[in-house]
mmCIF file of C-alpha atoms in Angstrom:
data_model
loop_
_atom_site.group_PDB
_atom_site.id
_atom_site.type_symbol
_atom_site.label_atom_id
_atom_site.label_comp_id
_atom_site.label_asym_id
_atom_site.label_seq_id
_atom_site.Cartn_x
_atom_site.Cartn_y
_atom_site.Cartn_z
ATOM 1 C CA ALA C 1 148.271 -12.001 37.721
ATOM 2 C CA GLY C 2 146.798 -15.077 36.021
ATOM 3 C CA ASN C 3 149.426 -17.502 37.430
ATOM 4 C CA THR C 4 151.196 -17.291 34.077
ATOM 5 C CA CYS C 5 154.778 -17.170 32.864
ATOM 6 C CA THR C 6 153.950 -15.516 29.556
ATOM 7 C CA HIS C 7 155.112 -12.033 30.562
ATOM 8 C CA ALA C 8 157.469 -12.939 33.403
ATOM 9 C CA GLU C 9 159.553 -15.850 32.139
ATOM 10 C CA GLY C 10 162.813 -14.357 33.410
ATOM 11 C CA SER C 11 161.874 -13.965 37.077
ATOM 12 C CA MET C 12 159.367 -16.827 37.273
ATOM 13 C CA VAL C 13 161.397 -19.549 35.578
ATOM 14 C CA GLY C 14 164.641 -18.413 37.177
ATOM 15 C CA SER C 15 163.099 -18.454 40.655
ATOM 16 C CA LEU C 16 161.688 -21.951 40.171
ATOM 17 C CA GLU C 17 165.010 -23.224 38.874
ATOM 18 C CA PHE C 18 166.648 -21.890 42.046
ATOM 19 C CA CYS C 19 163.981 -23.484 44.251
ATOM 20 C CA ALA C 20 164.116 -26.921 42.615
ATOM 21 C CA GLY C 21 167.818 -26.967 41.782
ATOM 22 C CA LYS C 22 169.507 -25.240 44.720
ATOM 23 C CA LEU C 23 166.942 -25.723 47.485
ATOM 24 C CA GLY C 24 166.017 -29.259 46.436
ATOM 25 C CA SER C 25 162.218 -28.853 46.356
ATOM 26 C CA LYS C 26 160.559 -31.879 44.760
ATOM 27 C CA LEU C 27 157.133 -30.471 43.889
ATOM 28 C CA ILE C 28 155.977 -27.446 41.913
ATOM 29 C CA MET C 29 152.261 -26.671 41.975
ATOM 30 C CA VAL C 30 150.775 -24.327 39.395
ATOM 31 C CA MET C 31 147.661 -23.013 41.095
ATOM 32 C CA GLY C 32 144.787 -21.221 39.426
ATOM 33 C CA HIS C 33 141.621 -20.135 41.200
ATOM 34 C CA THR C 34 137.954 -19.543 40.516
ATOM 35 C CA GLN C 35 136.731 -16.031 39.699
ATOM 36 C CA CYS C 36 140.201 -15.026 38.520
ATOM 37 C CA GLY C 37 140.074 -11.407 37.359
ATOM 38 C CA ALA C 38 142.988 -11.781 34.937
ATOM 39 C CA ILE C 39 141.409 -14.805 33.250
ATOM 40 C CA ALA C 40 138.007 -13.111 33.128
ATOM 41 C CA GLY C 41 139.618 -10.053 31.511
ATOM 42 C CA ALA C 42 141.553 -12.199 29.051
ATOM 43 C CA THR C 43 138.392 -14.091 28.096
ATOM 44 C CA LYS C 44 136.502 -10.846 27.510
ATOM 45 C CA THR C 45 139.451 -9.583 25.440
ATOM 46 C CA TYR C 46 139.324 -12.736 23.328
ATOM 47 C CA LEU C 47 135.541 -12.520 22.823
ATOM 48 C CA ALA C 48 135.794 -8.847 21.830
ATOM 49 C CA LYS C 49 138.563 -9.667 19.358
ATOM 50 C CA LYS C 50 136.489 -12.552 17.999
ATOM 51 C CA GLU C 51 133.672 -10.099 17.282
ATOM 52 C CA GLY C 52 136.059 -7.648 15.676
ATOM 53 C CA LYS C 53 135.696 -5.068 18.451
ATOM 54 C CA GLY C 54 138.858 -5.556 20.467
ATOM 55 C CA SER C 55 142.207 -3.799 20.269
ATOM 56 C CA LYS C 56 144.912 -5.770 18.472
ATOM 57 C CA SER C 57 147.777 -3.951 20.159
ATOM 58 C CA ALA C 58 148.593 -3.348 23.795
ATOM 59 C CA GLY C 59 148.439 0.161 25.245
ATOM 60 C CA SER C 60 149.696 -0.885 28.671
ATOM 61 C CA ALA C 61 151.404 -3.791 30.416
ATOM 62 C CA LEU C 62 148.029 -5.012 31.693
ATOM 63 C CA GLU C 63 146.532 -4.967 28.213
ATOM 64 C CA GLY C 64 149.582 -6.863 26.962
ATOM 65 C CA LEU C 65 149.017 -9.502 29.637
ATOM 66 C CA LEU C 66 145.327 -9.872 28.741
ATOM 67 C CA ILE C 67 146.082 -10.101 25.029
ATOM 68 C CA GLY C 68 148.706 -12.754 25.772
ATOM 69 C CA LEU C 69 146.281 -14.761 27.908
ATOM 70 C CA SER C 70 143.523 -14.421 25.312
ATOM 71 C CA ASP C 71 145.200 -17.251 23.365
ATOM 72 C CA VAL C 72 144.379 -19.502 26.319
ATOM 73 C CA ALA C 73 140.753 -18.385 26.167
ATOM 74 C CA GLU C 74 140.731 -19.183 22.442
ATOM 75 C CA GLN C 75 141.960 -22.720 23.154
ATOM 76 C CA ALA C 76 139.297 -23.146 25.845
ATOM 77 C CA ASP C 77 136.626 -21.905 23.445
ATOM 78 C CA GLN C 78 137.716 -24.398 20.792
ATOM 79 C CA GLU C 79 137.615 -27.249 23.311
ATOM 80 C CA LEU C 80 134.094 -26.379 24.525
ATOM 81 C CA GLY C 81 132.619 -25.691 21.086
ATOM 82 C CA PRO C 82 130.207 -23.015 19.848
ATOM 83 C CA GLY C 83 127.432 -21.519 21.946
ATOM 84 C CA VAL C 84 129.122 -21.818 25.344
ATOM 85 C CA GLU C 85 128.183 -19.295 28.034
ATOM 86 C CA GLU C 86 130.809 -16.719 28.959
ATOM 87 C CA SER C 87 130.915 -17.848 32.617
ATOM 88 C CA LYS C 88 131.577 -21.462 31.599
ATOM 89 C CA LEU C 89 134.222 -20.329 29.154
ATOM 90 C CA ILE C 90 135.994 -18.364 31.898
ATOM 91 C CA SER C 91 135.911 -21.385 34.226
ATOM 92 C CA HIS C 92 137.403 -23.655 31.590
ATOM 93 C CA THR C 93 140.010 -21.051 30.669
ATOM 94 C CA VAL C 94 141.209 -21.106 34.298
ATOM 95 C CA ARG C 95 141.866 -24.850 33.936
ATOM 96 C CA VAL C 96 143.489 -24.572 30.502
ATOM 97 C CA ASN C 97 145.725 -21.770 31.770
ATOM 98 C CA VAL C 98 147.070 -23.960 34.588
ATOM 99 C CA PHE C 99 148.217 -26.559 32.065
ATOM 100 C CA ARG C 100 149.522 -23.866 29.710
ATOM 101 C CA SER C 101 151.789 -22.553 32.503
ATOM 102 C CA ILE C 102 153.061 -26.068 33.253
ATOM 103 C CA GLU C 103 153.819 -26.574 29.571
ATOM 104 C CA PHE C 104 155.658 -23.250 29.490
ATOM 105 C CA LEU C 105 157.905 -24.315 32.386
ATOM 106 C CA LEU C 106 158.707 -27.664 30.777
ATOM 107 C CA THR C 107 159.264 -26.100 27.357
ATOM 108 C CA TYR C 108 161.506 -23.198 28.361
ATOM 109 C CA SER C 109 163.495 -24.505 31.346
ATOM 110 C CA GLU C 110 166.104 -27.137 30.605
ATOM 111 C CA PRO C 111 166.961 -27.624 34.342
ATOM 112 C CA LEU C 112 163.316 -28.186 35.326
ATOM 113 C CA ARG C 113 162.754 -30.525 32.424
ATOM 114 C CA ALA C 114 165.843 -32.554 33.309
ATOM 115 C CA LEU C 115 164.665 -32.893 36.915
ATOM 116 C CA VAL C 116 161.202 -34.039 35.793
ATOM 117 C CA LYS C 117 162.706 -36.543 33.341
ATOM 118 C CA SER C 118 164.905 -38.029 36.080
ATOM 119 C CA GLY C 119 161.983 -38.336 38.498
ATOM 120 C CA ASN C 120 163.460 -35.810 40.934
ATOM 121 C CA LEU C 121 160.697 -33.249 40.393
ATOM 122 C CA GLU C 122 156.908 -33.256 39.986
ATOM 123 C CA ILE C 123 155.062 -30.399 38.314
ATOM 124 C CA GLN C 124 151.308 -30.590 38.774
ATOM 125 C CA GLY C 125 148.352 -28.251 38.612
ATOM 126 C CA GLY C 126 145.428 -27.291 40.774
ATOM 127 C CA ILE C 127 142.494 -24.897 41.121
ATOM 128 C CA TYR C 128 141.632 -23.170 44.385
ATOM 129 C CA HIS C 129 137.871 -22.619 44.820
ATOM 130 C CA LEU C 130 137.405 -19.254 46.506
ATOM 131 C CA GLU C 131 133.871 -20.098 47.684
ATOM 132 C CA THR C 132 134.683 -23.340 49.525
ATOM 133 C CA GLY C 133 138.403 -23.125 50.182
ATOM 134 C CA ARG C 134 138.892 -26.499 48.510
ATOM 135 C CA VAL C 135 141.800 -27.186 46.142
ATOM 136 C CA GLU C 136 141.034 -29.320 43.125
ATOM 137 C CA PHE C 137 144.217 -31.211 42.187
ATOM 138 C CA LEU C 138 144.562 -31.635 38.421
ATOM 139 C CA GLY C 139 147.740 -33.701 38.146
ATOM 140 C CA HIS C 140 150.211 -33.476 35.259
ATOM 141 C CA ALA C 141 149.661 -31.503 32.083
ATOM 142 C CA PRO C 142 148.099 -33.806 29.464
ATOM 143 C CA THR C 143 150.938 -32.945 27.080
ATOM 144 C CA GLN C 144 153.776 -33.581 29.552
ATOM 145 C CA ALA C 145 155.199 -36.650 27.786
ATOM 146 C CA GLU C 146 155.132 -34.870 24.427
ATOM 147 C CA VAL C 147 156.792 -31.734 25.812
ATOM 148 C CA LEU C 148 159.497 -33.726 27.573
ATOM 149 C CA ALA C 149 160.352 -35.438 24.300
ATOM 150 C CA SER C 150 160.701 -32.167 22.388
ATOM 151 C CA ASP C 151 163.842 -30.115 21.819
ATOM 152 C CA PHE C 152 164.792 -27.507 24.405
ATOM 153 C CA THR C 153 163.917 -23.931 23.462
ATOM 154 C CA LEU C 154 165.039 -20.749 25.178
ATOM 155 C CA PRO C 155 162.401 -18.398 26.617
ATOM 156 C CA PRO C 156 161.405 -15.546 24.275
ATOM 157 C CA SER C 157 163.114 -12.946 26.472
ATOM 158 C CA VAL C 158 166.411 -14.856 26.410
ATOM 159 C CA LYS C 159 166.470 -15.517 22.687
ATOM 160 C CA GLY C 160 168.448 -13.371 20.307
ATOM 161 C CA LEU C 161 169.060 -13.104 16.599
ATOM 162 C CA PRO C 162 172.388 -13.461 14.771
ATOM 163 C CA VAL C 163 173.643 -11.044 12.148
ATOM 164 C CA ARG C 164 174.015 -12.047 8.525
ATOM 165 C CA THR C 165 177.334 -11.583 6.723
ATOM 166 C CA THR C 166 178.773 -12.717 3.400
ATOM 167 C CA THR C 167 179.899 -15.935 5.084
ATOM 168 C CA ASP C 168 176.206 -16.960 5.163
ATOM 169 C CA GLY C 169 175.881 -16.678 1.395
ATOM 170 C CA PRO C 170 172.792 -15.509 -0.529
ATOM 171 C CA MET C 171 169.451 -16.559 0.953
ATOM 172 C CA PRO C 172 166.768 -18.115 -1.304
ATOM 173 C CA SER C 173 163.912 -15.711 -1.942
ATOM 174 C CA MET C 174 161.111 -17.775 -0.412
ATOM 175 C CA GLU C 175 163.146 -18.451 2.717
ATOM 176 C CA ALA C 176 163.828 -14.719 3.015
ATOM 177 C CA LEU C 177 160.123 -13.959 2.592
ATOM 178 C CA GLN C 178 159.222 -16.390 5.378
ATOM 179 C CA ILE C 179 161.760 -14.747 7.688
ATOM 180 C CA LEU C 180 160.111 -11.378 6.998
ATOM 181 C CA LYS C 181 156.694 -12.866 7.794
ATOM 182 C CA ASP C 182 157.958 -14.469 10.999
ATOM 183 C CA GLY C 183 159.628 -11.229 12.063
ATOM 184 C CA ASN C 184 156.448 -9.235 11.512
ATOM 185 C CA LYS C 185 154.485 -11.764 13.536
ATOM 186 C CA ARG C 186 156.929 -11.362 16.451
ATOM 187 C CA PHE C 187 156.618 -7.583 16.173
ATOM 188 C CA VAL C 188 152.818 -7.730 16.292
ATOM 189 C CA THR C 189 152.672 -10.118 19.256
ATOM 190 C CA GLY C 190 155.255 -8.205 21.284
ATOM 191 C CA GLU C 191 157.849 -10.994 21.078
ATOM 192 C CA ALA C 192 160.544 -9.130 19.146
ATOM 193 C CA LEU C 193 164.028 -10.638 19.356
ATOM 194 C CA ALA C 194 166.194 -8.117 17.497
ATOM 195 C CA GLY C 195 168.181 -5.402 19.214
ATOM 196 C CA ASN C 196 170.873 -7.151 21.237
ATOM 197 C CA VAL C 197 173.812 -6.224 18.998
ATOM 198 C CA THR C 198 177.259 -7.000 20.378
ATOM 199 C CA ASN C 199 180.632 -5.510 19.461
ATOM 200 C CA GLY C 200 181.503 -8.828 17.850
ATOM 201 C CA MET C 201 178.455 -8.611 15.608
ATOM 202 C CA ARG C 202 179.304 -5.091 14.485
ATOM 203 C CA LYS C 203 182.903 -6.089 13.760
ATOM 204 C CA ALA C 204 181.729 -9.130 11.774
ATOM 205 C CA LEU C 205 179.505 -6.941 9.593
ATOM 206 C CA VAL C 206 182.486 -4.719 8.832
ATOM 207 C CA LYS C 207 185.056 -7.474 8.348
ATOM 208 C CA GLU C 208 182.915 -9.977 6.432
ATOM 209 C CA GLY C 209 180.576 -7.531 4.685
ATOM 210 C CA GLN C 210 176.808 -7.331 4.449
ATOM 211 C CA ALA C 211 174.533 -9.964 2.933
ATOM 212 C CA PRO C 212 170.974 -8.630 3.337
ATOM 213 C CA LEU C 213 168.294 -11.270 2.999
ATOM 214 C CA ALA C 214 165.985 -8.780 1.275
ATOM 215 C CA ALA C 215 165.690 -5.311 -0.149
ATOM 216 C CA ILE C 216 162.610 -3.343 0.851
ATOM 217 C CA VAL C 217 161.284 -0.285 -0.961
ATOM 218 C CA GLY C 218 159.163 1.464 1.652
ATOM 219 C CA CYS C 219 157.658 4.790 2.583
ATOM 220 C CA ALA C 220 159.643 7.431 4.485
ATOM 221 C CA ASP C 221 156.776 7.784 6.986
ATOM 222 C CA SER C 222 158.269 7.799 10.508
ATOM 223 C CA ARG C 223 155.470 5.497 11.694
ATOM 224 C CA ALA C 224 156.649 2.683 9.409
ATOM 225 C CA PRO C 225 160.216 1.796 10.521
ATOM 226 C CA LEU C 226 161.040 -1.186 8.338
ATOM 227 C CA GLU C 227 163.684 -2.897 10.484
ATOM 228 C CA THR C 228 161.359 -2.682 13.498
ATOM 229 C CA VAL C 229 158.282 -3.871 11.618
ATOM 230 C CA PHE C 230 160.122 -7.036 10.545
ATOM 231 C CA ASP C 231 162.085 -7.494 13.803
ATOM 232 C CA ALA C 232 165.321 -7.417 11.832
ATOM 233 C CA MET C 233 168.959 -7.125 12.856
ATOM 234 C CA PRO C 234 171.564 -4.815 11.312
ATOM 235 C CA GLY C 235 172.573 -6.306 7.981
ATOM 236 C CA ASP C 236 169.257 -8.099 7.419
ATOM 237 C CA ILE C 237 167.436 -5.582 5.227
ATOM 238 C CA PHE C 238 168.648 -3.242 2.481
ATOM 239 C CA VAL C 239 166.277 -0.310 2.986
ATOM 240 C CA LEU C 240 165.124 2.167 0.340
ATOM 241 C CA ARG C 241 162.582 4.741 1.548
ATOM 242 C CA ASN C 242 160.863 7.816 0.172
ATOM 243 C CA ALA C 243 157.438 9.426 0.433
ATOM 244 C CA GLY C 244 154.890 7.113 -1.165
ATOM 245 C CA ASN C 245 157.295 4.153 -1.647
ATOM 246 C CA THR C 246 157.565 5.134 -5.298
ATOM 247 C CA CYS C 247 160.143 5.346 -8.062
ATOM 248 C CA THR C 248 158.246 7.933 -10.093
ATOM 249 C CA HIS C 249 160.541 10.827 -9.224
ATOM 250 C CA ALA C 250 163.516 8.974 -7.816
ATOM 251 C CA GLU C 251 164.463 6.424 -10.428
ATOM 252 C CA GLY C 252 168.151 7.291 -10.219
ATOM 253 C CA SER C 253 168.644 6.653 -6.526
ATOM 254 C CA VAL C 254 166.043 3.917 -5.981
ATOM 255 C CA LEU C 255 166.708 1.851 -9.094
ATOM 256 C CA GLY C 256 170.453 2.274 -8.875
ATOM 257 C CA SER C 257 170.503 1.293 -5.203
ATOM 258 C CA LEU C 258 168.273 -1.706 -5.836
ATOM 259 C CA GLU C 259 170.463 -2.895 -8.689
ATOM 260 C CA PHE C 260 173.456 -2.686 -6.357
ATOM 261 C CA CYS C 261 171.607 -4.810 -3.791
ATOM 262 C CA VAL C 262 170.549 -7.611 -6.144
ATOM 263 C CA ALA C 263 173.797 -7.602 -8.110
ATOM 264 C CA ALA C 264 176.691 -6.835 -5.759
ATOM 265 C CA LEU C 265 175.049 -8.016 -2.529
ATOM 266 C CA GLN C 266 173.171 -10.854 -4.294
ATOM 267 C CA SER C 267 169.887 -10.392 -2.424
ATOM 268 C CA LYS C 268 167.170 -12.594 -3.891
ATOM 269 C CA MET C 269 164.053 -11.031 -2.342
ATOM 270 C CA VAL C 270 162.637 -7.558 -3.028
ATOM 271 C CA LEU C 271 159.560 -6.311 -1.176
ATOM 272 C CA VAL C 272 157.718 -3.109 -2.082
ATOM 273 C CA LEU C 273 155.835 -2.039 1.039
ATOM 274 C CA GLY C 274 153.052 0.520 1.228
ATOM 275 C CA HIS C 275 151.146 1.377 4.382
ATOM 276 C CA THR C 276 147.715 2.492 5.524
ATOM 277 C CA ALA C 277 146.970 6.191 6.087
ATOM 278 C CA CYS C 278 149.807 7.174 3.744
ATOM 279 C CA GLY C 279 150.092 10.962 3.582
ATOM 280 C CA ALA C 280 151.651 10.948 0.127
ATOM 281 C CA ILE C 281 148.827 8.825 -1.280
ATOM 282 C CA LYS C 282 146.219 11.001 0.421
ATOM 283 C CA GLY C 283 147.829 14.067 -1.141
ATOM 284 C CA ALA C 284 148.009 12.413 -4.562
ATOM 285 C CA THR C 285 144.343 11.414 -4.365
ATOM 286 C CA ALA C 286 143.350 14.949 -3.426
ATOM 287 C CA THR C 287 145.447 16.251 -6.335
ATOM 288 C CA TYR C 288 143.688 13.892 -8.749
ATOM 289 C CA LEU C 289 140.222 14.826 -7.503
ATOM 290 C CA GLN C 290 141.143 18.499 -7.779
ATOM 291 C CA SER C 291 142.251 18.089 -11.394
ATOM 292 C CA LYS C 292 139.151 16.013 -12.125
ATOM 293 C CA SER C 293 136.989 18.916 -11.011
ATOM 294 C CA GLY C 294 138.759 21.221 -13.464
ATOM 295 C CA ASN C 295 141.259 22.833 -11.099
ATOM 296 C CA LYS C 296 144.681 22.136 -12.562
ATOM 297 C CA PRO C 297 147.192 21.696 -9.707
ATOM 298 C CA GLN C 298 150.087 24.142 -9.515
ATOM 299 C CA VAL C 299 153.528 22.539 -9.633
ATOM 300 C CA SER C 300 155.917 24.891 -7.845
ATOM 301 C CA LYS C 301 158.024 22.501 -5.778
ATOM 302 C CA ALA C 302 159.288 18.930 -5.775
ATOM 303 C CA LEU C 303 156.445 17.728 -3.548
ATOM 304 C CA ASP C 304 153.867 19.017 -6.028
ATOM 305 C CA ALA C 305 155.576 17.064 -8.807
ATOM 306 C CA LEU C 306 155.567 13.919 -6.665
ATOM 307 C CA LEU C 307 151.832 14.231 -5.953
ATOM 308 C CA VAL C 308 151.010 14.887 -9.603
ATOM 309 C CA GLY C 309 153.011 11.805 -10.594
ATOM 310 C CA LEU C 310 151.210 9.639 -8.047
ATOM 311 C CA SER C 311 147.837 11.077 -9.032
ATOM 312 C CA ASP C 312 147.873 8.825 -12.109
ATOM 313 C CA VAL C 313 147.687 5.859 -9.736
ATOM 314 C CA ALA C 314 144.787 7.519 -7.906
ATOM 315 C CA LYS C 315 143.057 8.015 -11.261
ATOM 316 C CA LYS C 316 143.343 4.307 -11.998
ATOM 317 C CA ALA C 317 142.018 3.440 -8.541
ATOM 318 C CA SER C 318 139.048 5.759 -9.009
ATOM 319 C CA GLU C 319 138.224 4.257 -12.394
ATOM 320 C CA GLU C 320 138.376 0.722 -10.973
ATOM 321 C CA LEU C 321 136.035 1.614 -8.105
ATOM 322 C CA GLY C 322 133.578 3.458 -10.347
ATOM 323 C CA GLU C 323 131.281 6.382 -9.703
ATOM 324 C CA GLY C 324 130.187 6.933 -6.126
ATOM 325 C CA ALA C 325 133.458 5.886 -4.512
ATOM 326 C CA THR C 326 134.410 8.059 -1.564
ATOM 327 C CA GLU C 327 137.778 9.781 -1.280
ATOM 328 C CA ALA C 328 138.726 7.417 1.579
ATOM 329 C CA GLN C 329 137.917 4.389 -0.596
ATOM 330 C CA ILE C 330 140.007 5.781 -3.443
ATOM 331 C CA VAL C 331 142.929 6.358 -1.054
ATOM 332 C CA ASP C 332 142.788 2.769 0.220
ATOM 333 C CA ARG C 333 142.650 1.383 -3.303
ATOM 334 C CA THR C 334 145.446 3.683 -4.464
ATOM 335 C CA ILE C 335 147.734 2.454 -1.670
ATOM 336 C CA LYS C 336 147.466 -1.082 -3.033
ATOM 337 C CA LEU C 337 147.720 -0.106 -6.693
ATOM 338 C CA ASN C 338 150.744 2.061 -5.943
ATOM 339 C CA VAL C 339 152.601 -0.951 -4.552
ATOM 340 C CA PHE C 340 152.114 -2.771 -7.849
ATOM 341 C CA HIS C 341 152.831 0.452 -9.768
ATOM 342 C CA THR C 342 156.268 0.629 -8.136
ATOM 343 C CA ILE C 343 156.953 -3.059 -8.806
ATOM 344 C CA ASP C 344 155.990 -2.528 -12.433
ATOM 345 C CA PHE C 345 158.316 0.477 -12.638
ATOM 346 C CA LEU C 346 161.225 -1.622 -11.360
ATOM 347 C CA LEU C 347 160.529 -4.324 -13.920
ATOM 348 C CA LYS C 348 160.036 -1.857 -16.770
ATOM 349 C CA TYR C 349 163.059 0.338 -16.283
ATOM 350 C CA SER C 350 165.778 -1.922 -14.895
ATOM 351 C CA PRO C 351 167.087 -4.484 -17.388
ATOM 352 C CA LEU C 352 169.235 -5.976 -14.652
ATOM 353 C CA VAL C 353 166.312 -6.509 -12.276
ATOM 354 C CA ARG C 354 163.993 -7.617 -15.073
ATOM 355 C CA GLU C 355 166.417 -10.241 -16.317
ATOM 356 C CA LYS C 356 167.035 -11.631 -12.842
ATOM 357 C CA VAL C 357 163.288 -11.888 -12.175
ATOM 358 C CA ALA C 358 162.690 -13.559 -15.538
ATOM 359 C CA ALA C 359 165.465 -16.065 -14.785
ATOM 360 C CA GLY C 360 164.002 -16.853 -11.368
ATOM 361 C CA GLU C 361 167.038 -15.422 -9.580
ATOM 362 C CA VAL C 362 165.128 -12.613 -7.858
ATOM 363 C CA GLU C 363 161.572 -12.437 -6.485
ATOM 364 C CA ILE C 364 159.662 -9.144 -6.252
ATOM 365 C CA GLN C 365 156.498 -8.994 -4.179
ATOM 366 C CA GLY C 366 154.341 -6.340 -2.545
ATOM 367 C CA GLY C 367 152.816 -5.716 0.842
ATOM 368 C CA ILE C 368 150.856 -3.214 2.922
ATOM 369 C CA TYR C 369 151.750 -2.366 6.523
ATOM 370 C CA ASP C 370 148.792 -1.547 8.777
ATOM 371 C CA LEU C 371 149.814 1.327 11.054
ATOM 372 C CA GLU C 372 147.188 0.458 13.672
ATOM 373 C CA THR C 373 147.664 -3.305 14.025
ATOM 374 C CA GLY C 374 151.295 -3.687 12.970
ATOM 375 C CA ASN C 375 150.334 -6.481 10.569
ATOM 376 C CA VAL C 376 151.809 -6.680 7.098
ATOM 377 C CA GLU C 377 149.458 -7.915 4.386
ATOM 378 C CA PHE C 378 151.581 -9.705 1.789
ATOM 379 C CA LEU C 379 150.190 -9.134 -1.706
ATOM 380 C CA GLY C 380 152.402 -11.398 -3.787
ATOM 381 C CA GLN C 381 153.671 -10.586 -7.275
ATOM 382 C CA SER C 382 152.406 -7.827 -9.527
ATOM 383 C CA PRO C 383 149.613 -9.056 -11.825
ATOM 384 C CA ALA C 384 151.611 -7.600 -14.716
ATOM 385 C CA GLN C 385 154.876 -9.387 -13.921
ATOM 386 C CA ASP C 386 154.740 -12.029 -16.655
ATOM 387 C CA MET C 387 154.017 -9.433 -19.320
ATOM 388 C CA LEU C 388 156.677 -7.001 -18.082
ATOM 389 C CA THR C 389 159.474 -9.570 -17.829
ATOM 390 C CA LYS C 390 158.979 -10.277 -21.523
ATOM 391 C CA SER C 391 158.871 -6.629 -22.554
ATOM 392 C CA GLY C 392 161.616 -4.253 -23.627
ATOM 393 C CA ALA C 393 160.317 -1.063 -22.103
ATOM 394 C CA LYS C 394 162.023 2.227 -22.845
ATOM 395 C CA LEU C 395 164.462 3.232 -20.126
ATOM 396 C CA PRO C 396 164.638 6.504 -18.183
ATOM 397 C CA PHE C 397 167.233 8.960 -19.471
ATOM 398 C CA TYR C 398 169.857 8.143 -16.826
ATOM 399 C CA GLN C 399 169.681 4.426 -17.711
ATOM 400 C CA ARG C 400 170.029 5.096 -21.446
ATOM 401 C CA LEU C 401 173.041 7.274 -20.687
ATOM 402 C CA ILE C 402 174.709 4.540 -18.634
ATOM 403 C CA ARG C 403 174.092 1.968 -21.376
ATOM 404 C CA CYS C 404 175.721 4.291 -23.915
ATOM 405 C CA LEU C 405 178.729 4.928 -21.691
ATOM 406 C CA CYS C 406 179.128 1.319 -20.500
ATOM 407 C CA PRO C 407 177.627 -0.930 -23.217
ATOM 408 C CA LYS C 408 179.584 -4.008 -22.202
ATOM 409 C CA GLN C 409 178.158 -3.974 -18.685
ATOM 410 C CA PHE C 410 174.605 -4.331 -20.011
ATOM 411 C CA SER C 411 175.241 -6.591 -22.992
ATOM 412 C CA SER C 412 172.786 -9.492 -23.217
ATOM 413 C CA LYS C 413 175.776 -11.768 -23.742
ATOM 414 C CA GLN C 414 177.569 -10.535 -20.650
ATOM 415 C CA ARG C 415 175.634 -11.225 -17.472
ATOM 416 C CA THR C 416 178.297 -10.054 -15.045
ATOM 417 C CA SER C 417 177.275 -7.297 -12.644
ATOM 418 C CA PRO C 418 178.540 -3.743 -13.216
ATOM 419 C CA PHE C 419 179.040 -3.566 -9.451
ATOM 420 C CA PRO C 420 182.128 -4.915 -7.669
ATOM 421 C CA GLN C 421 181.467 -7.945 -5.465
ATOM 422 C CA GLN C 422 182.152 -7.631 -1.760
ATOM 423 C CA LYS C 423 185.277 -9.225 -0.417
#
C-alpha cells in the first residue's frame, strides 16, 4: 500500500536486489497512482496531527503505515505552501512519495546504488492516472546525485546496536544525553534498534564489565520501562526505580546505588525521570488536599509514609499555581516539581555526587515521560543546582554513620572513590 518501502524494507529491497543483480533487469520503475487510498489516508493523518487532533502512536499496522507516510505529506505541504486544498495536497503527496521511495532504495541498498553508479541500472518514477490509463513518467529523483554521493546506510530493520563495556571508557555527559534523546525518538517513531543481543555480547559484558552511559532514577510504574523508552541495550543504562521516582524514603538504596554508578562505573550522566499519570503523585496530591481540608492522613504502612513525604511537593505545586487550581493541574505540576525535588535531594545529601557535579564531572538533569505519546520531555538541570553545589547540607543518618566509620573515604583531600573499580 502506498508504493513505499518504509515498512517493508526487508522484502522490498531484497526482492529488487535479486531482480537487478541476479536476473539482470536494467530498469526499476517506482509507480504511484492517482486517488491512492494510502496516500489520502496519510495526508488526512498528517492534517489531523497538524491540528493537534491525530494519534501520535500506532494502534495497528495500517495506522503505523499512515503515520510513516504522513512525513511525506508534511514535505508536500511545505513545498506547496499555506492554504492549499486537501485534494491538491494529496495529489502532490503522491508525486513526492514516488521520489521518497526512490531515495529510500538508493540510500539503503548498496547493490542497487552500485549498479546505478556504474550505469547498469536506471531507477525512475511515474504516476498512473486511473481515469485515463496514462502513465506520467517522472524520471530520476531530484536528489539522486546527492544520495549517490552519500555514505551507505543499512535499512532500519537490519541495523543493530552494540553493547558498551569498560573497553569503551566513560562517555561524556552531553554525548550520553544525546544518545538517550536519539533512542527515545526511535522508540516513538517505531524504529527501535535494541534487542538483538548475541551470546558474544553477553559474554563481553561479563568479561569486560559494564560501563553504563547514564544512570536513570525513574518510577517503578510498569508502563514506563526505561530501557525500552530509550531503545537501550543491556549495559547502557544503570536503572534505579521506585514509586514516584523519589529518594524521600529510599535514600540508602537509591543514593548508595547512584554513588556506585558515578564512582565505580564512572557514568557521567544522571537523569531523573518522572512520567505523566503517575499513581504515586496522584496519591500524594490527594493526601495533601486531604490534610489541607483538616483531615490528617493516617500513616499505618510504608505506602502512607511515602505519600505523606511526597505531599510536601504537592503543597509546593499548589502554592505555585494559586487558588482555583484543579486537582489534575496540581498533579501535573507536582510531577515536574518532584523531578527537581529528587535532583535536589541527590545534590543535598550525597557529598560524592555533589562534588562531581560541582567539578563538572557529572551532569544531572530531569525529564518527564509521556505515557500516551512515548515522548520524553527533557527539563534540564534543577533551578537550584548552583546553590546546592555550594552548600553543605546535613546528611541523612546512614550517610553520617558511614562518614564516621570511614572518614578517609570522604575526606575533602582524598577524592578516590570508596568503591572498587571494575577490572
